[in-house]
Amino acid sequence: MHVCLLATEIILHIISHIYGDHNGRAKRATLAALARTCRKFKEPALDSLWKDITGFKPLISCLPEGVSSTNVRGGVTFNRPLSNSEWRLLDRYARRIHSFVVSAYNLDVLNDRVVQALISAPSATPLLSNLRSLVWCDNRERFFPLLLTLFGSTITSMKLGSRSFPPTFASSALLASLGARCPSIRELDCTCRGDSEESSDVIVEALCGLQKLFHLETGVLHTRDLVRMASLPSLKCMHFDLMKYDINETQLNSIPVNFSQLDEVRITSPSHSILYHCLKNIRCLSCRSLKIAINCDPFDDTPTVQLQLYGPLEIADVISLSECFSPALEELILELAYEFNDFNDEDILANRRFALGFDVIAPLLSFSRLTDLRLDWICTSAIDDASLKTLAQSWPQLEIFYFGGFIPWLTPPSLTSIGFIHLIHHCPRLRSIQMSFRACPVDINSETFSETIPNENITILSVGMSPIVDPIDVAYQLRGLLPKLTEVCFLEWRADEFCVPLAFEDYEDGWGRVNESLGVRCD
């Protein structure tokens, strides 16, 4: 071997290059071959080979022939208990694992003998003694004892089950043990809800004992839980759900929740009203990023539920946002869950009460540092060019702007190409736009057009279901405003079952002609 290859730094650099530039089987095959090349390469190659593992089968495959067997369906079993030397052999590889992912399939292939043997490992240390990241995607309680063998003080990132993690006594006991078993956790994704109010309190108490917890993604949180989580000084990112049964107006009005330390907040709510009640008494004055998902079904069979869960965004909702979050906010994303086949319901899509006026959006003007604003599902038909100019002047640092271009609202937009030019003029850092407007040629000698500096960041423009006239002239002027533009997307998200209304077919053809002018091949 060349003397240069004896340097540890060079060997590690080679291993790192293979690990980063290869994927899947090719990476594993290359590292395995490298481990067999010489003793100098063996240990660092094995460390990289075993760093990220999925399921228990790779470990079991290291055992001597005859210890385990596999049936025709891929199921694995042990033919006898493991000897001490075989446990030591497993540990030689298990201690190299830093990231471990377990799916339901990975558990289904394990015979009960394998599970019992792994649970009965002779060592007092966790089964994977140097584990850093654990993802356990299964909710079945019969595998909880096996999961517990993985818990240890080295874990810094953990995802347990799904948002439907069952609120049973067993799951409550499991979650309540996290604080003591895994004190170094920085990132945690799991539900915090127990099988009773008392169990939930114990779980939250355990989580509050995680003094290094930086990122928490959880299911439903009650108001009292929010109050306790706010006391965690290390917590910077928090994702949580709100549920209908948790709304108690008296309680919310009497308990202030101040997350003075949070940088990022993600909230999922079943309705605007529940979200509004929650936000009335929450303050996140250092937050930089906010994402809100209204995860509801507007076509629920129960009329009362439909009325409550689906409705236009109210000015009170937006005012509550401006009061809860400081002007330091940089990212604001509001999402509404829809099924694509719901887009054919004209009773909803043509209803003008869903069109937001400028007064609803106006409270957001205080967020002058916004770089990412996504209001793509709202109906912006009532916003005109003058209003958009005011919005653009208030958000000069915008880089991403989604404004009513996701849902095919049948009420025609008030915005025109003039409003689009205002946006380009006052937000020079824009690199992604999705909005609906009436595209038409403008006077290129006008002050509005001639004084706008072309934006060279935008290569793709999403126009929703925008009307268009004189496509060739529009294409020419778009090229002048966006010299690097390569494609315009009309209903880019369209699903196969969504039918473009007859009145809009001409618009689709018009934007197709724009793309032809831009040199886009239309098949």
XYZ file of C-alpha atoms in Angstrom:
523
model
C 0.000 0.000 0.000
C 1.216 3.470 -0.841
C 2.531 5.391 2.169
C -0.058 8.167 1.605
C -2.856 5.691 2.260
C -1.524 5.028 5.734
C -2.711 8.445 6.883
C -5.991 8.097 8.808
C -7.345 11.401 7.460
C -6.969 10.241 3.850
C -8.663 6.923 4.550
C -11.568 8.673 6.246
C -11.825 11.079 3.310
C -12.050 8.152 0.864
C -14.721 6.466 2.986
C -16.664 9.725 3.281
C -16.535 10.224 -0.489
C -17.938 6.748 -1.128
C -20.625 7.220 1.526
C -21.761 10.562 0.115
C -21.545 9.930 -3.640
C -23.075 6.439 -3.852
C -26.515 5.239 -2.896
C -28.312 2.029 -2.021
C -26.756 -1.279 -2.981
C -23.844 0.295 -4.861
C -22.663 2.125 -1.747
C -22.987 -0.931 0.481
C -21.219 -3.175 -2.028
C -18.340 -0.707 -2.387
C -17.904 -0.278 1.371
C -18.078 -4.043 1.931
C -15.383 -4.591 -0.703
C -13.249 -1.864 0.831
C -13.564 -3.462 4.282
C -12.090 -6.677 2.820
C -9.199 -4.873 1.099
C -6.859 -4.551 4.084
C -6.851 -4.105 7.860
C -6.258 -0.369 7.566
C -9.500 0.100 5.641
C -11.551 -2.490 7.527
C -12.724 -0.609 10.624
C -13.598 2.783 9.031
C -15.313 1.003 6.105
C -17.368 -1.142 8.476
C -18.284 1.945 10.526
C -19.721 3.617 7.407
C -21.339 0.417 6.170
C -23.247 -0.024 9.423
C -23.903 3.625 10.195
C -27.483 3.671 8.813
C -29.472 0.445 9.090
C -33.113 -0.471 8.415
C -34.631 -3.363 10.339
C -33.068 -6.179 12.365
C -32.360 -8.580 9.486
C -28.894 -7.139 8.642
C -27.770 -7.849 12.208
C -29.234 -11.351 12.230
C -27.477 -12.122 8.930
C -24.114 -11.701 10.700
C -24.694 -14.772 12.871
C -23.080 -18.129 11.990
C -24.912 -20.442 9.645
C -27.496 -22.589 11.378
C -28.358 -20.097 14.143
C -31.193 -18.568 12.135
C -33.292 -19.600 9.142
C -35.548 -17.844 6.647
C -38.746 -19.277 5.171
C -40.042 -18.832 1.624
C -41.941 -15.684 2.628
C -38.860 -13.990 4.076
C -39.758 -14.643 7.698
C -36.808 -15.047 10.062
C -36.563 -17.311 13.111
C -33.870 -18.515 15.532
C -33.277 -22.241 15.683
C -31.801 -22.012 19.185
C -30.854 -19.388 21.793
C -27.712 -17.355 21.111
C -24.458 -18.156 22.915
C -22.357 -15.483 24.639
C -19.848 -15.484 21.779
C -22.676 -14.922 19.282
C -23.988 -11.996 21.306
C -20.475 -10.528 21.267
C -20.411 -10.993 17.495
C -23.701 -9.115 17.148
C -22.389 -6.330 19.344
C -19.337 -5.865 17.095
C -21.709 -4.631 14.409
C -24.551 -3.239 16.547
C -22.279 -0.706 18.251
C -21.485 0.833 14.839
C -25.157 1.688 14.127
C -25.940 5.389 14.542
C -29.257 5.577 12.656
C -31.902 2.839 12.890
C -35.255 2.708 11.072
C -37.917 0.094 11.812
C -41.114 -0.245 9.778
C -44.105 -2.532 10.310
C -42.732 -4.807 7.575
C -39.358 -5.081 9.340
C -41.192 -6.394 12.418
C -43.616 -8.659 10.534
C -40.732 -10.772 9.198
C -39.467 -11.513 12.723
C -40.594 -14.753 14.354
C -41.582 -14.554 18.054
C -38.378 -16.432 18.875
C -36.298 -13.613 17.401
C -38.209 -10.974 19.336
C -37.872 -12.918 22.607
C -34.157 -13.447 22.051
C -33.464 -9.780 21.304
C -35.449 -8.715 24.372
C -33.380 -11.135 26.478
C -29.978 -9.877 25.354
C -27.475 -10.478 28.217
C -25.903 -7.009 28.128
C -27.148 -4.314 30.515
C -26.555 -1.661 27.857
C -29.052 -0.892 25.057
C -29.070 -3.297 22.127
C -27.565 -0.561 19.910
C -25.202 1.103 22.343
C -24.155 4.051 20.133
C -27.508 4.816 18.523
C -28.098 8.489 17.656
C -31.298 8.458 15.602
C -34.270 6.095 15.997
C -37.337 5.933 13.744
C -39.910 3.358 14.883
C -42.900 3.297 12.513
C -45.167 0.818 14.237
C -47.887 1.190 16.873
C -48.357 -2.438 18.013
C -47.914 -2.908 21.736
C -46.528 -6.449 21.483
C -43.335 -4.968 20.053
C -42.943 -2.296 22.760
C -40.538 -4.468 24.842
C -38.285 -4.741 21.783
C -38.495 -0.973 21.278
C -37.447 -0.419 24.892
C -34.219 -2.364 24.294
C -33.201 0.432 21.890
C -33.758 3.329 24.283
C -30.517 4.804 25.549
C -28.703 7.943 26.595
C -26.908 8.370 23.256
C -30.126 8.985 21.266
C -30.550 12.593 20.116
C -33.333 12.169 17.522
C -36.424 9.973 17.794
C -39.676 9.377 15.911
C -42.164 7.002 17.502
C -45.189 5.492 15.787
C -47.556 7.756 13.910
C -49.970 10.523 14.812
C -52.464 7.716 15.511
C -50.204 6.295 18.223
C -52.773 4.543 20.459
C -53.472 6.344 23.758
C -53.289 3.182 25.874
C -51.686 2.478 29.226
C -48.786 0.676 27.530
C -48.024 3.577 25.180
C -48.397 6.039 28.061
C -45.908 4.090 30.159
C -43.519 3.914 27.212
C -43.611 7.664 26.576
C -43.379 8.465 30.271
C -40.038 6.618 30.416
C -38.410 8.818 27.753
C -37.132 11.456 30.153
C -35.144 8.959 32.212
C -34.051 6.577 29.442
C -33.201 9.092 26.690
C -32.161 12.351 28.413
C -30.104 13.581 25.421
C -32.990 13.825 22.943
C -32.928 17.036 20.888
C -35.514 16.143 18.234
C -38.674 14.216 19.094
C -41.669 13.280 16.951
C -44.397 11.465 18.867
C -47.846 11.933 20.306
C -48.012 13.303 23.842
C -51.548 12.107 24.559
C -52.012 9.370 27.163
C -54.928 7.048 27.862
C -56.218 9.461 30.510
C -55.745 13.040 31.652
C -53.447 11.819 34.415
C -51.363 9.809 31.945
C -51.039 12.816 29.655
C -49.779 14.854 32.582
C -47.123 12.240 33.353
C -46.004 12.151 29.702
C -45.714 15.928 29.469
C -43.821 15.984 32.768
C -41.357 13.464 31.321
C -40.928 15.529 28.167
C -40.369 18.674 30.200
C -37.479 16.815 31.804
C -35.691 16.678 28.438
C -33.447 19.656 29.034
C -31.849 19.428 25.567
C -35.118 19.161 23.607
C -34.827 21.496 20.623
C -37.509 20.266 18.187
C -40.852 18.759 19.238
C -43.395 17.399 16.768
C -46.414 15.939 18.479
C -50.068 15.150 18.086
C -52.842 16.787 20.064
C -51.753 19.134 22.830
C -54.157 20.438 25.444
C -53.898 24.048 26.546
C -52.371 23.098 29.900
C -49.721 21.103 28.028
C -48.852 24.124 25.889
C -48.324 26.143 29.050
C -45.898 23.566 30.446
C -44.016 23.141 27.171
C -43.524 26.894 27.019
C -41.272 26.580 30.067
C -38.670 24.525 28.184
C -35.819 27.006 27.515
C -34.143 24.752 24.926
C -37.257 24.346 22.735
C -36.974 26.274 19.443
C -39.248 24.375 17.018
C -42.705 23.045 17.850
C -45.304 21.244 15.710
C -48.639 20.352 17.301
C -52.290 19.564 16.516
C -55.504 21.105 17.802
C -58.695 19.117 18.160
C -62.317 20.192 18.505
C -62.801 18.566 21.896
C -59.866 20.483 23.374
C -61.396 23.930 22.904
C -62.521 25.444 26.168
C -62.969 29.165 25.674
C -62.889 29.983 29.371
C -59.710 28.023 29.859
C -58.038 29.587 26.834
C -58.923 33.083 27.971
C -57.557 32.499 31.452
C -54.224 30.802 30.679
C -51.635 32.875 28.807
C -49.134 30.843 26.790
C -45.904 32.670 26.004
C -43.380 30.877 23.807
C -40.766 33.592 23.985
C -38.006 31.281 22.747
C -39.602 29.603 19.687
C -38.181 30.204 16.207
C -40.528 27.874 14.329
C -44.197 26.966 14.904
C -46.335 24.484 12.959
C -50.033 24.136 13.866
C -52.608 21.712 12.434
C -56.236 22.577 13.175
C -59.575 21.106 12.055
C -61.096 24.581 11.510
C -60.466 28.301 11.413
C -62.549 28.832 14.549
C -60.573 26.358 16.655
C -57.338 27.878 15.433
C -58.590 31.365 16.300
C -59.567 30.298 19.829
C -56.137 28.785 20.337
C -54.220 31.787 19.040
C -56.119 34.348 21.090
C -53.914 33.751 24.092
C -50.670 32.486 22.550
C -47.658 34.739 22.013
C -44.599 33.715 19.966
C -42.773 37.003 19.697
C -39.429 35.588 18.550
C -40.865 33.239 15.926
C -39.366 33.361 12.431
C -41.382 30.610 10.753
C -45.111 29.772 11.010
C -47.007 27.069 9.149
C -50.722 26.524 9.735
C -52.652 23.630 8.191
C -56.460 23.647 8.284
C -56.964 19.935 7.962
C -60.710 19.673 7.343
C -63.268 18.169 4.989
C -65.572 20.823 3.472
C -67.903 18.099 2.144
C -68.664 16.388 5.433
C -72.129 14.800 5.407
C -73.120 16.526 8.646
C -74.371 20.055 7.814
C -73.451 21.518 11.202
C -69.924 20.201 10.936
C -69.642 21.433 7.364
C -70.674 24.904 8.468
C -68.183 24.911 11.321
C -65.193 23.353 9.606
C -65.315 25.060 6.261
C -65.593 28.743 5.680
C -63.692 31.722 4.376
C -60.764 33.089 6.309
C -62.109 35.824 8.581
C -60.385 39.087 9.444
C -60.334 38.020 13.116
C -58.246 34.995 12.145
C -55.613 37.160 10.491
C -55.665 39.791 13.228
C -54.951 37.023 15.738
C -51.876 36.084 13.694
C -50.576 39.633 13.698
C -51.046 39.837 17.480
C -49.447 36.466 18.258
C -46.351 36.883 16.121
C -43.903 39.759 15.863
C -42.766 41.638 12.730
C -39.709 39.355 12.849
C -41.748 36.628 11.105
C -40.051 35.565 7.855
C -42.053 32.523 6.721
C -45.863 32.294 6.776
C -47.606 29.318 5.184
C -51.372 28.723 5.420
C -52.604 25.421 4.002
C -56.087 23.971 3.542
C -56.439 20.235 3.004
C -58.350 19.391 -0.187
C -58.980 16.318 -2.274
C -58.506 16.927 -5.968
C -61.894 15.449 -6.840
C -63.513 18.161 -4.668
C -62.371 20.775 -7.177
C -65.318 19.987 -9.459
C -67.891 21.339 -6.981
C -68.942 24.638 -8.532
C -71.141 25.563 -5.532
C -67.931 26.096 -3.581
C -65.625 27.313 -6.328
C -68.055 29.955 -7.655
C -69.160 31.256 -4.252
C -68.030 34.888 -3.910
C -68.168 34.802 -0.113
C -64.847 32.983 -0.193
C -63.122 35.909 -1.926
C -60.933 37.765 0.566
C -60.942 41.531 0.605
C -57.915 43.687 1.280
C -59.105 44.278 4.857
C -58.609 40.563 5.637
C -55.022 40.551 4.374
C -54.123 44.005 5.745
C -53.163 42.804 9.279
C -50.316 40.841 7.680
C -48.694 44.048 6.440
C -46.906 44.348 9.781
C -44.758 41.331 8.837
C -42.358 43.473 6.837
C -39.564 40.882 6.924
C -41.479 38.137 5.141
C -39.415 36.185 2.632
C -41.825 33.260 2.125
C -45.607 33.857 2.003
C -47.901 31.051 0.838
C -51.637 31.750 0.729
C -52.161 29.627 -2.353
C -55.528 28.078 -1.411
C -57.415 31.305 -0.658
C -59.658 33.063 -3.179
C -58.020 36.387 -4.105
C -60.663 37.533 -6.615
C -61.470 40.654 -4.569
C -57.841 41.870 -4.452
C -57.185 44.475 -7.164
C -53.996 45.949 -8.614
C -53.827 48.856 -6.157
C -54.197 46.468 -3.209
C -51.457 44.192 -4.491
C -49.167 47.195 -4.935
C -49.659 48.046 -1.254
C -48.950 44.436 -0.282
C -45.791 44.294 -2.396
C -44.512 47.564 -0.954
C -44.989 46.156 2.553
C -43.103 42.920 1.807
C -40.005 44.039 -0.165
C -37.932 41.010 0.922
C -40.287 38.399 -0.528
C -38.609 35.487 -2.272
C -41.569 33.079 -2.489
C -45.112 34.366 -3.102
C -48.088 31.993 -3.506
C -51.348 33.912 -3.741
C -54.569 32.121 -4.679
C -53.123 30.021 -7.496
C -53.685 26.501 -6.120
C -57.484 26.111 -6.175
C -59.406 26.741 -9.444
C -61.779 29.400 -8.144
C -64.431 30.212 -10.737
C -64.804 33.841 -9.679
C -62.580 35.802 -12.062
C -59.577 37.616 -10.557
C -59.560 41.406 -10.217
C -55.794 41.439 -10.521
C -54.353 42.180 -13.958
C -50.914 42.284 -15.498
C -50.499 45.710 -13.882
C -50.669 44.138 -10.431
C -48.180 41.491 -11.520
C -45.778 44.238 -12.630
C -46.182 45.999 -9.260
C -45.137 42.724 -7.620
C -42.026 42.388 -9.781
C -41.152 46.060 -9.254
C -41.408 46.185 -5.446
C -40.162 42.661 -4.622
C -36.869 42.308 -6.542
C -35.745 39.198 -4.622
C -38.645 37.025 -5.824
C -37.637 33.620 -7.178
C -40.973 31.731 -7.114
C -44.487 33.052 -7.890
C -47.855 31.301 -7.965
C -50.852 33.597 -8.488
C -53.936 34.120 -10.635
C -54.384 37.353 -12.593
C -55.959 38.559 -15.849
C -53.036 38.485 -18.234
C -53.209 41.075 -20.969
C -50.746 43.346 -22.807
C -49.872 46.654 -21.119
C -48.380 49.871 -22.402
C -44.629 49.164 -22.376
C -43.959 52.914 -22.377
C -45.940 53.423 -19.177
C -44.108 54.351 -16.003
C -45.262 51.141 -14.334
C -43.619 48.931 -16.966
C -40.617 50.988 -18.032
C -39.293 51.610 -14.500
C -39.509 47.971 -13.395
C -36.133 46.278 -13.238
C -36.316 42.797 -14.861
C -36.192 39.876 -12.444
C -33.599 37.277 -13.453
C -34.309 34.879 -10.572
C -37.582 33.447 -11.890
C -37.435 30.642 -14.436
C -40.899 29.094 -13.931
C -44.134 31.035 -13.360
C -47.308 29.386 -12.000
C -50.505 31.194 -13.027
C -53.227 28.943 -11.603
C -56.325 29.323 -13.775
C -55.491 32.829 -15.011
C -57.484 34.273 -17.942
C -55.374 35.491 -20.860
C -55.820 37.552 -24.016
C -53.298 38.145 -26.806
C -50.945 35.353 -25.693
C -48.106 36.337 -28.063
C -47.971 39.896 -26.726
C -48.228 38.624 -23.151
C -45.317 36.240 -23.785
C -43.222 39.075 -25.206
C -43.852 41.295 -22.181
C -43.283 38.456 -19.710
C -39.924 37.849 -21.353
C -39.092 41.528 -20.821
C -40.007 41.348 -17.119
C -38.562 37.867 -16.536
C -35.683 37.405 -19.008
C -34.762 33.947 -17.613
C -38.361 32.641 -17.819
C -38.470 29.188 -19.440
C -42.011 27.969 -18.716
C -45.459 29.069 -17.540
C -47.523 26.490 -15.607
C -51.314 26.565 -15.980
C -52.975 24.402 -13.291
C -49.665 22.637 -12.662
C -51.129 20.585 -9.782
C -54.052 19.233 -11.833
C -55.048 15.664 -11.021
C -56.253 13.227 -13.663
C -59.825 13.343 -12.364
C -60.026 17.134 -12.461
C -61.777 18.500 -15.540
C -61.030 22.026 -16.684
C -64.352 23.920 -16.937
C -65.327 24.626 -20.544
C -65.036 28.384 -20.001
C -61.356 27.975 -19.101
C -60.243 25.754 -21.960
C -59.366 28.810 -24.062
C -57.116 30.021 -21.241
C -55.272 26.710 -21.228
C -54.736 27.012 -24.972
C -53.601 30.630 -24.542
C -50.960 29.764 -21.968
C -49.891 26.915 -24.218
C -49.170 29.496 -26.929
C -47.164 31.506 -24.391
C -45.051 28.453 -23.699
C -44.551 27.908 -27.419
C -43.289 31.483 -27.680
C -40.921 30.784 -24.783
C -39.588 27.734 -26.614
C -41.309 25.131 -24.431
C -42.099 21.900 -26.246
C -45.822 21.097 -25.908
C -46.535 17.373 -26.456
